[in-house]
Amino acid sequence: MTWLITGGAGYIGAHVVRAMTEAGERTVAYDDLSTGRSARLPEGVPLVVGSVLDGDLVARTLSEHAVTGVVHLAAKKQVGESVARPLHYYRENVEGLRVLLEAVTAAGVPSFVFSSSAAVYGMPAGAGDDALVTEETPCAPMSPYGETKLAGEWLVRATGRATGLSTASLRYFNVAGAAAPELADTGVFNLVPMVFEKLTEGAAPRVFGDDYPTPDGTCVRDYIHVVDLAEAHVAAAHALRAAPGRALTLNIGRGEGVSVREMIDRINAVTGHDRPPVLAPRRPGDPARVVACADRAAAELGWKARHDVESMLTSAWAGWQHHHPDGR
Ligand code: WQD
């Protein structure tokens, strides 16, 4: 089998390519290199440079590489930007997916894994200390980004129903870490890199609000190592191949809630800093608590996260230092 990994030169996509390759699968990366970097790809993995909006190029790629499964990660993923540029996000994430699915079904490719997000849940009701989000929790995205992921899931599922395409939508929780320093996330859009940036600038990390209804008043999230996330894709790809006509929707998290304040304490410890955070205003639209129930992924895929927060932070820090050799 050959798997086409769209967004394969991105932070998560390159980890998926690596995990697929390690599992003995043949892969082809497809990426417009808007944020991806070809240097992230292992030697021998072909890269097709282009957009998923280019249906002709997708069709040619599927045929030339005899693709038998697609893992679709190519998308825009900044929540704030999606609020300012909803049309751009709908075009890239929903129209891009539609064009891709058209080519996939026309070529008779049987399996499709879709990169979704915990952002589909929005503000889950029940912020109690042990509340977990299941796949049955009602979806109510709070940003155009989250909407495009939910609409994407609908599109994927409807296409599966209509054509027999076997599908899995994986709802990623908060991804961190790296398999190797050169594969690390180079964007500074999430808590872990934002804290790294502050600490290396000699500034205090910021806590966006400490009056949430959580044990220490700061938001609680479910952090997952990108290596575990990548392995979930391999497990999903294998599950689809083994059983045609499936339609899976799965949370990919660890089921462990960690607060912003705890994360900052741990980041200080891992990086050898000792800088207490300062309080900043709440960031609009942040839910108090979003923690996955990961039971369904375990039952359907036999997959479970293996790495803890410590290993996410240690590997993410090694990646940060690799990409910021001057210490900034
Ligand atoms: C985590 C917590 C912040 C920076 C987003 C998207 C989601 C997914 C992952 C996907 C929040 C707080 C942050 C800082 C802080 N995106 N924070 N100080 O918002 O849970 O999820 O990224 O592709 O769809 O919504 O992640 O890392 O931005 O924030 O206090 O300097 O850290 O307010 O509570 P979030 P995040």
mmCIF file of C-alpha atoms and ligand atoms in Angstrom, residues 12 77-79 117-120 143 145 172-175 189-192 194-195 198 205-209 212 218-221 223 260 264 283 286-287 290, ligand 1:
data_model
loop_
_atom_site.group_PDB
_atom_site.id
_atom_site.type_symbol
_atom_site.label_atom_id
_atom_site.label_comp_id
_atom_site.label_asym_id
_atom_site.label_seq_id
_atom_site.Cartn_x
_atom_site.Cartn_y
_atom_site.Cartn_z
ATOM 1 C CA ILE A 12 2.378 16.753 12.779
ATOM 2 C CA LYS A 77 -5.002 25.711 12.117
ATOM 3 C CA GLN A 78 -4.797 29.054 13.876
ATOM 4 C CA VAL A 79 -7.939 29.789 15.791
ATOM 5 C CA SER A 117 -9.604 18.608 16.407
ATOM 6 C CA ALA A 118 -10.957 18.918 19.931
ATOM 7 C CA ALA A 119 -11.924 22.395 18.706
ATOM 8 C CA VAL A 120 -15.136 20.767 17.383
ATOM 9 C CA SER A 143 -14.348 29.499 15.965
ATOM 10 C CA TYR A 145 -11.403 26.911 12.587
ATOM 11 C CA TYR A 172 -6.574 15.784 18.291
ATOM 12 C CA PHE A 173 -6.321 17.279 21.751
ATOM 13 C CA ASN A 174 -3.341 19.547 22.672
ATOM 14 C CA VAL A 175 -0.294 18.321 20.799
ATOM 15 C CA PHE A 189 1.014 29.681 18.720
ATOM 16 C CA ASN A 190 0.421 27.320 21.648
ATOM 17 C CA LEU A 191 1.151 27.289 25.354
ATOM 18 C CA VAL A 192 4.406 25.290 25.343
ATOM 19 C CA MET A 194 4.844 30.557 23.959
ATOM 20 C CA VAL A 195 6.266 29.827 27.409
ATOM 21 C CA LYS A 198 9.080 34.152 27.138
ATOM 22 C CA PRO A 205 5.355 33.469 31.012
ATOM 23 C CA ARG A 206 1.745 34.573 30.971
ATOM 24 C CA VAL A 207 -1.311 32.860 32.415
ATOM 25 C CA PHE A 208 -4.394 33.886 30.483
ATOM 26 C CA GLY A 209 -6.880 34.060 33.340
ATOM 27 C CA TYR A 212 -11.815 29.683 35.837
ATOM 28 C CA THR A 218 -6.345 28.202 35.247
ATOM 29 C CA CYS A 219 -7.556 26.297 32.169
ATOM 30 C CA VAL A 220 -7.132 22.530 32.054
ATOM 31 C CA ARG A 221 -6.150 20.713 28.863
ATOM 32 C CA TYR A 223 -1.682 17.269 26.260
ATOM 33 C CA VAL A 260 -1.829 26.041 32.606
ATOM 34 C CA ILE A 264 4.316 26.473 33.353
ATOM 35 C CA ARG A 283 -8.194 34.921 26.156
ATOM 36 C CA ASP A 286 -11.062 29.624 26.055
ATOM 37 C CA PRO A 287 -13.037 26.760 27.609
ATOM 38 C CA VAL A 290 -11.184 20.073 27.787
HETATM 39 C C1 WQD B 1 -3.749 26.179 26.078
HETATM 40 C C2 WQD B 1 -4.106 26.957 27.334
HETATM 41 C C3 WQD B 1 -4.556 29.286 26.932
HETATM 42 C C4 WQD B 1 -0.461 30.571 26.001
HETATM 43 C C5 WQD B 1 -5.710 25.335 20.514
HETATM 44 C C6 WQD B 1 -6.825 25.205 19.539
HETATM 45 C C7 WQD B 1 -7.122 23.768 19.303
HETATM 46 C C8 WQD B 1 -5.883 23.062 18.855
HETATM 47 C C9 WQD B 1 -4.772 23.252 19.822
HETATM 48 C C10 WQD B 1 -5.211 23.003 16.601
HETATM 49 C C11 WQD B 1 -5.257 27.947 27.114
HETATM 50 C C12 WQD B 1 -3.369 29.108 27.832
HETATM 51 C C13 WQD B 1 -1.596 29.844 26.296
HETATM 52 C C14 WQD B 1 0.093 31.427 27.017
HETATM 53 C C15 WQD B 1 -1.685 30.763 28.497
HETATM 54 N N1 WQD B 1 -5.506 23.625 17.596
HETATM 55 N N2 WQD B 1 -2.193 29.937 27.510
HETATM 56 N N3 WQD B 1 -0.549 31.468 28.234
HETATM 57 O O1 WQD B 1 -6.435 26.931 22.986
HETATM 58 O O2 WQD B 1 -6.347 24.717 24.201
HETATM 59 O O3 WQD B 1 -6.112 24.793 21.762
HETATM 60 O O4 WQD B 1 -4.567 24.635 20.045
HETATM 61 O O5 WQD B 1 -4.822 22.711 15.703
HETATM 62 O O6 WQD B 1 -8.086 23.673 18.341
HETATM 63 O O7 WQD B 1 -7.970 25.838 20.062
HETATM 64 O O8 WQD B 1 -4.261 25.577 23.092
HETATM 65 O O9 WQD B 1 -1.909 25.952 23.571
HETATM 66 O O10 WQD B 1 -3.282 27.878 22.660
HETATM 67 O O11 WQD B 1 -3.660 27.099 24.988
HETATM 68 O O12 WQD B 1 -2.220 30.855 29.622
HETATM 69 O O13 WQD B 1 1.119 32.114 26.848
HETATM 70 O O14 WQD B 1 -2.975 27.783 27.669
HETATM 71 O O15 WQD B 1 -5.322 30.382 27.339
HETATM 72 O O16 WQD B 1 -6.016 27.958 28.285
HETATM 73 P P1 WQD B 1 -5.900 25.585 23.090
HETATM 74 P P2 WQD B 1 -3.210 26.657 23.513
#
